[in-house]
């Protein structure tokens, strides 16, 4: 596996795009690998909750999830992809072999561009064993 600077990827690939207000990369165990400043204080229970969304997709669709205390309805979840909607906007996510990449989409930005960025980074992780 190639050495990856996850923090740099959050900053240069996600946050600098203007598509996201916040972004985070966590392991399947919910541990934080890298994040934007605001999400560095995300409670462990929220991170673990996000990591467990893929364990029971039907329950995730029914209950939704939270990011920094803000509730999101789970609109889409499949083996890799996640889209949540809330009053603050959207959250898009992608689950790779070991990592989960999530971005809070800047209000007013189209979901498509944000999804392309999250999926692209997630595919990069898959290709590199993460």
mmCIF file of C-alpha atoms in Angstrom:
data_model
loop_
_atom_site.group_PDB
_atom_site.id
_atom_site.type_symbol
_atom_site.label_atom_id
_atom_site.label_comp_id
_atom_site.label_asym_id
_atom_site.label_seq_id
_atom_site.Cartn_x
_atom_site.Cartn_y
_atom_site.Cartn_z
ATOM 1 C CA UNK A 1 0.000 0.000 0.000
ATOM 2 C CA UNK A 2 1.284 3.419 -0.915
ATOM 3 C CA UNK A 3 1.751 5.983 1.871
ATOM 4 C CA UNK A 4 -1.101 8.499 1.662
ATOM 5 C CA UNK A 5 -1.367 11.931 3.283
ATOM 6 C CA UNK A 6 -5.093 11.835 4.064
ATOM 7 C CA UNK A 7 -5.173 15.337 5.545
ATOM 8 C CA UNK A 8 -3.715 16.772 2.354
ATOM 9 C CA UNK A 9 -6.378 14.959 0.317
ATOM 10 C CA UNK A 10 -9.154 16.474 2.436
ATOM 11 C CA UNK A 11 -7.695 19.947 2.037
ATOM 12 C CA UNK A 12 -6.540 19.852 -1.599
ATOM 13 C CA UNK A 13 -9.121 17.541 -3.196
ATOM 14 C CA UNK A 14 -12.279 18.319 -1.255
ATOM 15 C CA UNK A 15 -12.178 21.579 0.686
ATOM 16 C CA UNK A 16 -10.362 23.611 -1.963
ATOM 17 C CA UNK A 17 -12.998 22.680 -4.564
ATOM 18 C CA UNK A 18 -15.628 24.931 -2.995
ATOM 19 C CA UNK A 19 -18.167 22.104 -3.199
ATOM 20 C CA UNK A 20 -17.976 21.276 0.514
ATOM 21 C CA UNK A 21 -18.338 23.156 3.777
ATOM 22 C CA UNK A 22 -16.813 20.181 5.636
ATOM 23 C CA UNK A 23 -15.235 16.831 4.831
ATOM 24 C CA UNK A 24 -13.938 13.849 6.770
ATOM 25 C CA UNK A 25 -12.241 10.519 6.113
ATOM 26 C CA UNK A 26 -12.864 7.830 8.718
ATOM 27 C CA UNK A 27 -12.038 4.154 9.001
ATOM 28 C CA UNK A 28 -14.718 1.482 9.063
ATOM 29 C CA UNK A 29 -14.286 1.525 12.853
ATOM 30 C CA UNK A 30 -15.234 5.221 12.973
ATOM 31 C CA UNK A 31 -11.732 6.469 13.776
ATOM 32 C CA UNK A 32 -10.893 9.820 12.179
ATOM 33 C CA UNK A 33 -8.120 9.685 9.577
ATOM 34 C CA UNK A 34 -8.396 13.306 8.431
ATOM 35 C CA UNK A 35 -10.947 16.100 8.383
ATOM 36 C CA UNK A 36 -11.696 19.728 7.780
ATOM 37 C CA UNK A 37 -11.324 21.895 10.881
ATOM 38 C CA UNK A 38 -15.003 21.851 11.903
ATOM 39 C CA UNK A 39 -15.263 18.064 11.733
ATOM 40 C CA UNK A 40 -12.123 17.500 13.806
ATOM 41 C CA UNK A 41 -14.381 17.825 16.862
ATOM 42 C CA UNK A 42 -16.992 15.340 15.603
ATOM 43 C CA UNK A 43 -17.938 13.110 18.541
ATOM 44 C CA UNK A 44 -16.788 9.500 18.431
ATOM 45 C CA UNK A 45 -20.408 8.321 18.666
ATOM 46 C CA UNK A 46 -21.301 10.239 15.481
ATOM 47 C CA UNK A 47 -18.267 8.902 13.608
ATOM 48 C CA UNK A 48 -19.065 5.335 14.674
ATOM 49 C CA UNK A 49 -22.697 5.907 13.695
ATOM 50 C CA UNK A 50 -21.627 7.047 10.235
ATOM 51 C CA UNK A 51 -19.319 4.064 9.854
ATOM 52 C CA UNK A 52 -22.150 1.687 10.771
ATOM 53 C CA UNK A 53 -24.640 3.061 8.226
ATOM 54 C CA UNK A 54 -23.695 0.369 5.700
ATOM 55 C CA UNK A 55 -24.280 -2.474 8.227
ATOM 56 C CA UNK A 56 -28.070 -2.180 8.012
ATOM 57 C CA UNK A 57 -29.128 -0.096 5.025
ATOM 58 C CA UNK A 58 -32.860 -0.422 5.710
ATOM 59 C CA UNK A 59 -32.408 0.888 9.252
ATOM 60 C CA UNK A 60 -30.158 3.683 7.964
ATOM 61 C CA UNK A 61 -32.849 4.747 5.484
ATOM 62 C CA UNK A 62 -35.431 4.754 8.257
ATOM 63 C CA UNK A 63 -33.396 6.517 10.980
ATOM 64 C CA UNK A 64 -30.997 8.726 9.015
ATOM 65 C CA UNK A 65 -27.821 10.060 10.618
ATOM 66 C CA UNK A 66 -26.236 13.135 12.192
ATOM 67 C CA UNK A 67 -23.208 15.270 11.412
ATOM 68 C CA UNK A 68 -22.245 17.630 14.244
ATOM 69 C CA UNK A 69 -25.721 17.259 15.708
ATOM 70 C CA UNK A 70 -27.520 18.128 12.464
ATOM 71 C CA UNK A 71 -29.940 15.432 11.314
ATOM 72 C CA UNK A 72 -29.898 14.078 7.753
ATOM 73 C CA UNK A 73 -32.370 11.766 6.035
ATOM 74 C CA UNK A 74 -30.674 8.922 4.219
ATOM 75 C CA UNK A 75 -31.887 9.367 0.625
ATOM 76 C CA UNK A 76 -29.563 6.833 -0.991
ATOM 77 C CA UNK A 77 -27.314 4.115 0.366
ATOM 78 C CA UNK A 78 -25.880 1.193 -1.582
ATOM 79 C CA UNK A 79 -22.711 -0.873 -1.256
ATOM 80 C CA UNK A 80 -20.502 2.174 -1.850
ATOM 81 C CA UNK A 81 -22.531 5.398 -2.006
ATOM 82 C CA UNK A 82 -24.422 7.513 0.496
ATOM 83 C CA UNK A 83 -26.540 10.639 0.016
ATOM 84 C CA UNK A 84 -28.231 12.348 2.928
ATOM 85 C CA UNK A 85 -30.437 15.441 2.922
ATOM 86 C CA UNK A 86 -31.150 17.853 5.748
ATOM 87 C CA UNK A 87 -32.043 21.455 6.421
ATOM 88 C CA UNK A 88 -28.355 22.389 6.077
ATOM 89 C CA UNK A 89 -28.090 20.771 2.639
ATOM 90 C CA UNK A 90 -26.605 17.456 1.558
ATOM 91 C CA UNK A 91 -24.018 14.949 2.702
ATOM 92 C CA UNK A 92 -22.405 12.652 0.144
ATOM 93 C CA UNK A 93 -20.271 9.677 1.063
ATOM 94 C CA UNK A 94 -18.354 6.768 -0.376
ATOM 95 C CA UNK A 95 -17.208 3.552 1.302
ATOM 96 C CA UNK A 96 -13.986 1.989 0.018
ATOM 97 C CA UNK A 97 -12.069 -1.049 1.296
ATOM 98 C CA UNK A 98 -10.998 0.532 4.613
ATOM 99 C CA UNK A 99 -12.118 4.163 4.482
ATOM 100 C CA UNK A 100 -15.315 6.178 4.364
ATOM 101 C CA UNK A 101 -15.099 9.604 2.755
ATOM 102 C CA UNK A 102 -17.879 12.087 3.543
ATOM 103 C CA UNK A 103 -18.476 15.643 2.445
ATOM 104 C CA UNK A 104 -21.069 18.176 3.597
ATOM 105 C CA UNK A 105 -22.084 19.886 0.373
ATOM 106 C CA UNK A 106 -22.073 23.679 0.369
ATOM 107 C CA UNK A 107 -25.696 24.835 0.350
ATOM 108 C CA UNK A 108 -26.752 25.694 -3.191
ATOM 109 C CA UNK A 109 -24.070 23.556 -4.846
ATOM 110 C CA UNK A 110 -25.317 20.754 -7.116
ATOM 111 C CA UNK A 111 -25.043 17.240 -5.739
ATOM 112 C CA UNK A 112 -23.562 15.890 -8.965
ATOM 113 C CA UNK A 113 -20.232 17.686 -8.779
ATOM 114 C CA UNK A 114 -19.792 16.872 -5.091
ATOM 115 C CA UNK A 115 -20.602 13.213 -5.718
ATOM 116 C CA UNK A 116 -18.064 13.054 -8.542
ATOM 117 C CA UNK A 117 -15.363 14.345 -6.182
ATOM 118 C CA UNK A 118 -16.241 12.003 -3.302
ATOM 119 C CA UNK A 119 -16.514 8.952 -5.585
ATOM 120 C CA UNK A 120 -13.274 9.867 -7.345
ATOM 121 C CA UNK A 121 -11.396 10.016 -4.056
ATOM 122 C CA UNK A 122 -13.067 6.801 -2.868
ATOM 123 C CA UNK A 123 -12.053 5.010 -6.067
ATOM 124 C CA UNK A 124 -8.492 6.261 -5.584
ATOM 125 C CA UNK A 125 -8.555 4.716 -2.106
ATOM 126 C CA UNK A 126 -9.877 1.409 -3.492
ATOM 127 C CA UNK A 127 -7.129 1.297 -6.124
ATOM 128 C CA UNK A 128 -4.536 1.832 -3.389
ATOM 129 C CA UNK A 129 -5.920 -0.706 -0.911
ATOM 130 C CA UNK A 130 -7.710 1.750 1.364
#
